[in-house]
Short mmCIF file of C-alpha atoms in Angstrom, two decimals:
data_model
loop_
_atom_site.label_atom_id
_atom_site.label_comp_id
_atom_site.label_asym_id
_atom_site.label_seq_id
_atom_site.Cartn_x
_atom_site.Cartn_y
_atom_site.Cartn_z
CA MET A 1 -6.91 82.56 3.22
CA VAL A 2 -9.28 82.36 6.20
CA LEU A 3 -9.41 79.21 8.31
CA GLY A 4 -12.50 79.11 10.50
CA VAL A 5 -12.45 76.78 13.49
CA ALA A 6 -15.63 75.81 15.33
CA GLY A 7 -15.89 74.45 18.86
CA GLY A 8 -15.49 70.69 18.50
CA ILE A 9 -12.88 68.25 19.75
CA ALA A 10 -11.48 68.01 16.22
CA ALA A 11 -10.32 71.63 16.53
CA TYR A 12 -6.84 70.36 17.33
CA LYS A 13 -6.54 69.08 13.75
CA ALA A 14 -6.97 72.64 12.51
CA CYS A 15 -3.38 73.24 13.60
CA HIS A 16 -2.24 70.75 10.95
CA VAL A 17 -4.51 72.39 8.37
CA VAL A 18 -2.85 75.76 9.07
CA ARG A 19 0.56 74.16 8.63
CA GLY A 20 -0.53 72.45 5.41
CA PHE A 21 -1.60 75.76 3.86
CA THR A 22 1.38 77.79 5.06
CA GLU A 23 3.85 75.18 3.82
CA GLN A 24 2.44 75.73 0.34
CA GLY A 25 3.05 79.47 0.58
CA HIS A 26 -0.42 80.71 1.54
CA SER A 27 -1.10 83.43 4.11
CA VAL A 28 -3.59 82.10 6.66
CA ARG A 29 -5.79 84.09 9.03
CA VAL A 30 -7.35 81.82 11.67
CA VAL A 31 -10.82 82.89 12.84
CA PRO A 32 -12.01 80.59 15.64
CA THR A 33 -15.30 80.72 17.46
CA GLU A 34 -15.18 81.49 21.15
CA SER A 35 -15.94 77.82 21.85
CA ALA A 36 -13.03 76.67 19.69
CA LEU A 37 -10.62 78.44 22.04
CA ASN A 38 -11.68 75.99 24.76
CA PHE A 39 -9.87 73.32 22.72
CA VAL A 40 -6.95 75.22 21.16
CA GLY A 41 -5.65 78.54 22.47
CA ALA A 42 -5.28 81.67 20.38
CA ALA A 43 -1.52 81.69 20.92
CA THR A 44 -1.19 78.35 19.09
CA PHE A 45 -3.03 79.61 16.03
CA GLU A 46 -1.11 82.89 16.05
CA ALA A 47 2.23 81.09 16.27
CA LEU A 48 1.37 78.71 13.41
CA SER A 49 -0.17 81.33 11.11
CA GLY A 50 1.88 84.40 11.99
CA ASN A 51 -1.35 86.41 12.07
CA PRO A 52 -3.48 87.75 14.93
CA VAL A 53 -6.52 85.81 16.11
CA SER A 54 -9.91 87.38 16.88
CA THR A 55 -13.31 85.90 17.60
CA GLY A 56 -15.76 88.78 18.06
CA VAL A 57 -17.21 91.46 15.81
CA PHE A 58 -16.13 94.12 18.33
CA ASP A 59 -12.44 93.17 18.17
CA ARG A 60 -10.29 95.70 16.26
CA VAL A 61 -13.32 97.84 15.49
CA GLU A 62 -11.11 100.55 14.02
CA GLU A 63 -10.15 98.12 11.23
CA VAL A 64 -13.81 97.11 10.58
CA GLN A 65 -12.45 93.56 10.50
CA HIS A 66 -15.89 91.92 10.66
CA VAL A 67 -16.20 93.09 7.03
CA ARG A 68 -12.57 93.36 5.92
CA VAL A 69 -11.51 89.79 6.72
CA GLY A 70 -14.17 88.30 4.46
CA GLN A 71 -13.72 90.90 1.71
CA GLU A 72 -9.98 90.22 1.42
CA ALA A 73 -10.18 86.42 1.51
CA ASP A 74 -9.40 84.33 -1.59
CA LEU A 75 -10.73 81.21 0.15
CA VAL A 76 -12.60 80.47 3.37
CA VAL A 77 -12.21 77.01 4.91
CA ILE A 78 -14.03 75.94 8.08
CA ALA A 79 -12.47 72.90 9.75
CA PRO A 80 -14.01 71.61 11.86
CA ALA A 81 -17.56 72.81 11.25
CA THR A 82 -20.01 71.75 13.94
CA ALA A 83 -23.74 71.17 13.43
CA ASP A 84 -24.38 74.40 15.33
CA LEU A 85 -22.09 76.45 13.11
CA MET A 86 -23.65 75.09 9.92
CA ALA A 87 -27.10 75.94 11.26
CA ARG A 88 -25.95 79.51 11.95
CA LEU A 89 -24.48 79.79 8.45
CA VAL A 90 -27.78 78.66 6.92
CA ALA A 91 -29.68 81.20 9.01
CA GLY A 92 -27.36 83.98 7.86
CA ARG A 93 -26.25 84.80 11.39
CA ALA A 94 -23.39 87.26 11.93
CA ASP A 95 -23.03 87.13 15.68
CA ASP A 96 -19.29 86.41 15.76
CA LEU A 97 -16.35 87.15 13.50
CA LEU A 98 -16.48 83.79 11.70
CA THR A 99 -20.15 83.94 10.70
CA ALA A 100 -19.81 87.63 9.77
CA THR A 101 -16.80 86.76 7.61
CA CYS A 102 -18.74 84.04 5.80
CA LEU A 103 -21.67 86.39 5.22
CA VAL A 104 -19.36 88.97 3.60
CA ALA A 105 -17.10 86.60 1.64
CA THR A 106 -17.62 86.34 -2.12
CA CYS A 107 -14.79 83.83 -2.57
CA PRO A 108 -15.21 80.01 -2.48
CA VAL A 109 -16.19 78.62 0.93
CA VAL A 110 -15.30 75.06 1.97
CA VAL A 111 -16.90 73.47 5.04
CA ALA A 112 -15.45 70.32 6.64
CA PRO A 113 -18.04 68.95 9.09
CA ALA A 114 -17.11 67.04 12.25
CA MET A 115 -19.70 65.72 14.71
CA HIS A 116 -21.18 62.52 16.07
CA THR A 117 -22.94 60.25 13.61
CA GLU A 118 -26.39 60.93 15.04
CA MET A 119 -25.89 64.67 14.57
CA TRP A 120 -24.60 64.20 11.01
CA ASN A 121 -27.57 62.01 10.10
CA HIS A 122 -30.21 64.23 11.76
CA PRO A 123 -32.74 65.62 9.24
CA ALA A 124 -31.97 69.18 10.34
CA THR A 125 -28.25 68.76 9.62
CA ARG A 126 -28.91 67.03 6.29
CA ALA A 127 -31.24 69.88 5.29
CA ASN A 128 -28.63 72.45 6.29
CA VAL A 129 -25.97 70.67 4.24
CA ALA A 130 -28.28 70.64 1.22
CA THR A 131 -29.04 74.34 1.66
CA LEU A 132 -25.37 75.30 1.91
CA ARG A 133 -24.57 73.29 -1.22
CA ASP A 134 -27.46 74.91 -3.07
CA ARG A 135 -25.90 78.27 -2.20
CA GLY A 136 -22.57 77.26 -3.70
CA VAL A 137 -20.76 76.28 -0.51
CA THR A 138 -18.60 73.17 -0.81
CA VAL A 139 -19.53 70.88 2.07
CA LEU A 140 -17.13 67.97 2.31
CA GLU A 141 -18.28 64.50 3.24
CA PRO A 142 -16.91 63.55 6.68
CA ALA A 143 -14.73 60.53 7.27
CA HIS A 144 -15.85 57.30 8.92
CA GLY A 145 -13.92 56.30 12.03
CA ARG A 146 -13.34 56.71 15.75
CA LEU A 147 -15.23 59.64 17.24
CA THR A 148 -14.78 61.42 20.58
CA GLY A 149 -15.78 58.47 22.75
CA PRO A 150 -15.63 54.74 22.08
CA ASP A 151 -18.16 54.99 19.25
CA THR A 152 -17.29 54.79 15.56
CA GLY A 153 -19.15 56.07 12.52
CA ALA A 154 -19.56 58.80 9.95
CA GLY A 155 -18.80 62.29 11.23
CA ARG A 156 -15.07 62.21 11.80
CA LEU A 157 -13.14 65.21 10.45
CA PRO A 158 -11.26 64.31 7.26
CA ASP A 159 -7.49 64.04 7.52
CA PRO A 160 -5.85 67.51 7.38
CA GLU A 161 -4.02 66.50 4.20
CA GLN A 162 -7.37 65.75 2.56
CA ILE A 163 -8.89 69.04 3.71
CA VAL A 164 -5.96 71.00 2.34
CA ALA A 165 -5.96 69.18 -1.01
CA LEU A 166 -9.72 69.47 -1.56
CA SER A 167 -9.78 73.12 -0.46
CA LEU A 168 -6.97 74.04 -2.84
CA LEU A 169 -9.04 72.50 -5.65
CA ARG A 170 -11.58 75.25 -5.06
CA LEU A 171 -8.83 77.87 -4.93
CA ASP A 172 -7.63 76.46 -8.26
CA GLY A 173 -11.05 77.02 -9.83
CA CYS A 174 -12.24 73.39 -9.73
CA GLU A 175 -15.79 72.79 -8.60
CA LEU A 176 -16.96 69.84 -6.51
CA PRO A 177 -20.52 69.58 -7.87
CA GLN A 178 -22.87 66.82 -6.79
CA ASP A 179 -23.03 65.55 -10.38
CA LEU A 180 -22.23 61.97 -9.33
CA SER A 181 -25.01 61.75 -6.75
CA GLY A 182 -26.72 58.39 -7.11
CA ARG A 183 -23.91 57.01 -9.29
CA ARG A 184 -21.74 54.03 -8.42
CA VAL A 185 -18.02 54.33 -9.14
CA LEU A 186 -15.30 51.69 -8.92
CA VAL A 187 -11.66 52.80 -8.73
CA THR A 188 -8.49 50.71 -8.60
CA ALA A 189 -5.24 52.15 -7.24
CA GLY A 190 -1.66 51.32 -6.35
CA GLY A 191 0.72 48.68 -7.56
CA THR A 192 0.27 44.92 -7.40
CA ARG A 193 2.87 42.66 -5.81
CA GLU A 194 3.61 39.23 -7.20
CA ASN A 195 5.28 36.98 -4.64
CA ILE A 196 8.52 35.21 -5.50
CA ASP A 197 8.92 33.75 -2.02
CA PRO A 198 7.78 34.80 1.48
CA VAL A 199 10.28 37.68 1.42
CA ARG A 200 10.56 38.95 -2.17
CA TYR A 201 8.07 40.12 -4.77
CA LEU A 202 7.84 41.68 -8.22
CA GLY A 203 6.30 45.14 -8.08
CA ASN A 204 6.46 48.68 -9.43
CA ARG A 205 6.90 52.26 -8.25
CA SER A 206 3.22 53.25 -8.10
CA SER A 207 2.28 55.11 -4.90
CA GLY A 208 -1.50 54.90 -5.39
CA ARG A 209 -1.90 58.67 -4.94
CA GLN A 210 -3.71 59.25 -8.23
CA GLY A 211 -6.21 56.46 -7.66
CA PHE A 212 -6.88 57.60 -4.09
CA ALA A 213 -7.40 61.16 -5.34
CA LEU A 214 -9.89 59.89 -7.93
CA ALA A 215 -11.82 57.99 -5.27
CA GLU A 216 -11.77 61.01 -2.93
CA VAL A 217 -12.99 63.50 -5.53
CA ALA A 218 -15.66 61.10 -6.86
CA ALA A 219 -17.02 60.60 -3.34
CA GLN A 220 -17.02 64.33 -2.66
CA ARG A 221 -19.01 64.75 -5.88
CA GLY A 222 -21.70 62.50 -4.47
CA ALA A 223 -20.78 59.06 -5.82
CA GLU A 224 -20.97 55.77 -3.97
CA VAL A 225 -17.34 54.71 -4.37
CA THR A 226 -15.54 51.42 -3.98
CA LEU A 227 -11.74 51.64 -4.00
CA ILE A 228 -9.72 48.48 -4.62
CA ALA A 229 -6.15 49.21 -3.58
CA GLY A 230 -2.91 47.33 -3.90
CA ALA A 231 0.41 48.46 -2.46
CA THR A 232 0.17 52.16 -1.64
CA ASP A 233 1.95 54.78 0.40
CA GLU A 234 0.52 55.56 3.85
CA LEU A 235 -2.41 57.47 2.39
CA PRO A 236 -5.53 58.53 4.35
CA VAL A 237 -8.60 56.52 3.38
CA PRO A 238 -10.87 58.67 1.17
CA CYS A 239 -13.95 59.90 3.04
CA GLY A 240 -17.09 57.84 2.58
CA VAL A 241 -15.33 55.25 0.40
CA GLU A 242 -15.47 51.47 0.70
CA LEU A 243 -11.83 50.31 0.70
CA ILE A 244 -10.83 46.80 -0.34
CA ARG A 245 -7.19 45.75 -0.05
CA ILE A 246 -5.57 43.35 -2.51
CA SER A 247 -2.01 42.28 -3.24
CA SER A 248 -1.69 40.50 -6.57
CA ALA A 249 -3.06 41.06 -10.08
CA ARG A 250 -5.23 37.96 -9.85
CA GLU A 251 -6.74 39.17 -6.58
CA LEU A 252 -7.45 42.52 -8.23
CA GLU A 253 -9.08 40.78 -11.20
CA GLY A 254 -11.37 38.82 -8.89
CA GLU A 255 -12.46 41.84 -6.85
CA VAL A 256 -13.11 43.93 -9.98
CA ALA A 257 -15.12 41.13 -11.61
CA ALA A 258 -17.25 40.74 -8.47
CA ARG A 259 -18.22 44.44 -8.47
CA ALA A 260 -18.18 45.63 -12.07
CA ALA A 261 -21.69 44.68 -13.17
CA ASP A 262 -23.62 47.55 -11.53
CA ARG A 263 -21.14 50.43 -11.86
CA ASP A 264 -21.69 53.64 -13.77
CA ILE A 265 -17.96 54.39 -14.02
CA ILE A 266 -14.96 52.09 -13.61
CA ILE A 267 -11.53 53.74 -13.40
CA MET A 268 -8.58 51.38 -13.67
CA ALA A 269 -5.80 53.50 -12.14
CA ALA A 270 -3.94 50.59 -10.53
CA ALA A 271 -0.47 49.80 -11.86
CA VAL A 272 -0.91 46.09 -12.54
CA ALA A 273 2.20 43.90 -12.86
CA ASP A 274 2.40 42.42 -16.35
CA TYR A 275 3.99 39.18 -15.12
CA ARG A 276 4.08 36.99 -12.02
CA PRO A 277 6.35 34.10 -10.98
CA THR A 278 5.01 30.83 -12.36
CA THR A 279 5.43 29.31 -8.89
CA THR A 280 5.87 30.90 -5.49
CA ALA A 281 8.58 29.35 -3.36
CA PRO A 282 7.31 28.25 0.08
CA ALA A 283 10.58 29.32 1.72
CA LYS A 284 13.06 32.11 1.10
CA LEU A 285 15.23 31.40 -1.94
CA LYS A 286 18.91 31.35 -1.06
CA LYS A 287 21.37 33.09 -3.35
CA ASN A 288 23.79 30.18 -3.32
CA SER A 289 21.21 27.44 -3.87
CA ALA A 290 20.28 25.60 -7.03
CA SER A 291 17.00 27.50 -7.11
CA ALA A 292 18.72 30.89 -7.33
CA LEU A 293 16.68 34.01 -8.11
CA THR A 294 18.16 34.13 -11.60
CA GLY A 295 16.04 31.10 -12.44
CA VAL A 296 12.63 32.60 -11.61
CA GLU A 297 10.19 31.73 -14.41
CA LEU A 298 7.48 34.27 -15.25
CA THR A 299 3.88 33.92 -16.44
CA GLU A 300 1.82 36.71 -17.98
CA ASN A 301 -0.88 38.18 -15.77
CA PRO A 302 -4.46 38.66 -17.00
CA ASP A 303 -5.25 41.90 -18.84
CA ILE A 304 -7.92 43.20 -16.48
CA LEU A 305 -8.81 46.31 -18.48
CA ALA A 306 -9.24 44.38 -21.75
CA GLY A 307 -11.26 41.77 -19.85
CA LEU A 308 -13.62 44.49 -18.60
CA THR A 309 -14.31 45.87 -22.05
CA ALA A 310 -14.84 42.32 -23.33
CA SER A 311 -17.37 41.71 -20.54
CA ARG A 312 -19.21 44.85 -21.60
CA ARG A 313 -19.34 43.75 -25.23
CA GLU A 314 -20.62 40.35 -24.18
CA GLY A 315 -23.31 41.80 -21.89
CA ARG A 316 -21.89 40.68 -18.53
CA ILE A 317 -21.70 44.31 -17.42
CA SER A 318 -23.92 47.18 -18.52
CA ALA A 319 -23.37 48.62 -21.98
CA ASP A 320 -23.69 52.07 -20.36
CA THR A 321 -20.74 51.58 -17.99
CA VAL A 322 -17.98 54.11 -18.68
CA ILE A 323 -14.56 52.45 -18.51
CA VAL A 324 -11.46 54.58 -17.97
CA GLY A 325 -7.96 53.17 -18.36
CA PHE A 326 -4.48 54.43 -17.56
CA ALA A 327 -1.31 54.24 -19.61
CA ALA A 328 2.00 54.77 -17.84
CA GLU A 329 4.32 55.13 -20.80
CA THR A 330 7.82 56.14 -21.82
CA GLY A 331 8.90 56.84 -25.38
CA ASP A 332 11.25 54.43 -27.18
CA ASP A 333 12.45 53.48 -30.66
CA THR A 334 8.97 52.29 -31.66
CA GLY A 335 7.14 55.52 -30.85
CA SER A 336 6.47 58.44 -28.51
CA VAL A 337 4.49 58.29 -25.29
CA LEU A 338 1.36 59.37 -27.16
CA ASP A 339 1.95 56.84 -29.96
CA HIS A 340 1.96 54.03 -27.42
CA ALA A 341 -1.13 55.39 -25.66
CA LEU A 342 -3.11 55.70 -28.90
CA ARG A 343 -2.30 52.09 -29.73
CA LYS A 344 -3.30 51.04 -26.23
CA ILE A 345 -6.78 52.59 -26.28
CA ARG A 346 -7.51 50.89 -29.62
CA ARG A 347 -6.26 47.59 -28.22
CA LYS A 348 -8.05 47.81 -24.87
CA GLY A 349 -11.39 49.18 -26.04
CA CYS A 350 -11.98 51.56 -23.12
CA ASP A 351 -13.89 54.87 -23.41
CA LEU A 352 -11.18 57.13 -22.04
CA LEU A 353 -7.47 56.70 -21.41
CA MET A 354 -5.30 58.84 -19.14
CA CYS A 355 -1.75 58.76 -20.46
CA ASN A 356 1.21 59.68 -18.25
CA ASP A 357 4.85 60.10 -19.23
CA VAL A 358 6.44 58.26 -16.31
CA GLY A 359 10.08 58.52 -17.38
CA SER A 360 12.74 59.86 -15.00
CA GLY A 361 10.58 59.86 -11.86
CA LYS A 362 7.99 62.25 -13.30
CA VAL A 363 4.84 60.76 -11.80
CA PHE A 364 5.28 57.76 -9.49
CA GLY A 365 5.33 58.76 -5.83
CA ARG A 366 4.89 62.46 -6.55
CA ARG A 367 2.00 64.71 -5.55
CA ARG A 368 1.59 66.28 -8.99
CA ASN A 369 0.72 64.82 -12.36
CA ARG A 370 0.13 65.79 -15.95
CA GLY A 371 -0.61 63.97 -19.20
CA TRP A 372 -3.22 63.53 -21.89
CA LEU A 373 -6.80 62.28 -22.00
CA ILE A 374 -7.40 60.18 -25.11
CA THR A 375 -10.66 58.94 -26.63
CA PRO A 376 -11.14 56.01 -29.03
CA ASP A 377 -11.47 58.32 -32.04
CA GLY A 378 -7.90 59.52 -31.41
CA SER A 379 -8.71 62.93 -29.95
CA VAL A 380 -6.18 64.09 -27.38
CA THR A 381 -6.77 66.64 -24.60
CA GLU A 382 -3.79 67.84 -22.61
CA VAL A 383 -4.13 67.75 -18.83
CA ASP A 384 -1.95 70.52 -17.44
CA ASP A 385 0.46 70.03 -14.58
CA GLY A 386 -1.36 70.12 -11.26
CA THR A 387 -1.98 68.24 -8.05
CA LYS A 388 -3.25 64.71 -8.43
CA PHE A 389 -6.56 65.96 -7.02
CA ARG A 390 -6.73 68.50 -9.84
CA VAL A 391 -5.95 65.81 -12.41
CA ALA A 392 -8.61 63.60 -10.80
CA SER A 393 -11.15 66.42 -11.30
CA ALA A 394 -10.24 66.67 -14.98
CA ILE A 395 -10.59 62.92 -15.49
CA LEU A 396 -13.96 62.81 -13.72
CA ASP A 397 -15.22 65.83 -15.67
CA SER A 398 -14.55 63.91 -18.90
CA ALA A 399 -15.98 60.64 -17.57
CA VAL A 400 -19.20 62.28 -16.37
CA ARG A 401 -19.82 63.67 -19.86
CA LEU A 402 -19.70 60.10 -21.21
CA ILE A 403 -22.42 58.73 -18.90
CA PRO A 404 -25.59 58.19 -20.96
CA ASP A 405 -28.66 60.14 -19.88
CA ARG A 406 -31.21 57.91 -18.22
#
């Protein structure tokens, strides 16, 4: 694997990208530009990767490395990629080892831009991004946040964890096409928390990783994405995504209802609590008081997914909206995991259902997932074990095929 590093302040984050790849067993060759070494020294990259670092086409001439490095690569990732570097890639320049490597490479190439907002939005940069994508290069959308100075905006390098995950998608054979460009996608993620008192709540084990991966991949495929998230792990905000935080099922229902009408795809990946306390105590309940926790009365929460499909039938949201549900199931005396999921899709009325077997810590909190995609006619497609980003790609591939042509 080749990690190219261009000369921007975000070059320091490339150290974490190297570590992310090597921890997953990949051999990484870092190829910085000469300018990048003004930010991070060659010794740092060599220590982290265990491989030598070169910048020029005349280094190690006897090995013809300006050709060999690109020929032997299974994946090329450039993080950060400056506006200047992308312009040189578009022009087909080969005036340093990194650009020569990209010109030779026949493997997937992933570019993670990082620059000030004005540079990112400049027509020349936008044209260069479009050209690279037309040539099959995966150009990631940058994050929105604090830049080099006091300014904030689009152009921040994505979190190293995101770069690693999205790059490994390409290594795994998954494309990131711009097939959702112009589409509006709504994703829910994470568990809801139903307050018992100011200290305690009812909740579940959902980490939110699958929903965040869905939002990330949808945005990288060109969609305008809104992510409504409940309780989640400390996950990086998906690049280019509007994030709305909620706590309870009723808050989630309200936010979904306010945004559902104009969406092309709605993916309900949140793990919604089935019940909530009928009343929330204003002060902490004491174990030895008359109002002990054993007396908490529960009320059923709204079925948000069923409510969405009902709204579509009744014309409150577009009949063309694709609605995707999730089923976190375990088998029991009344049926297998798939039996329960097949009943659920008939009951809920959604277009696609992702079923997970969540028994024995198989899914919640983990970085990998597997399961089955189910359609209303009862057809079942197995989703093989993979990262949650890979599973997100499979779900979105199926959802995109359901969008009516317009």
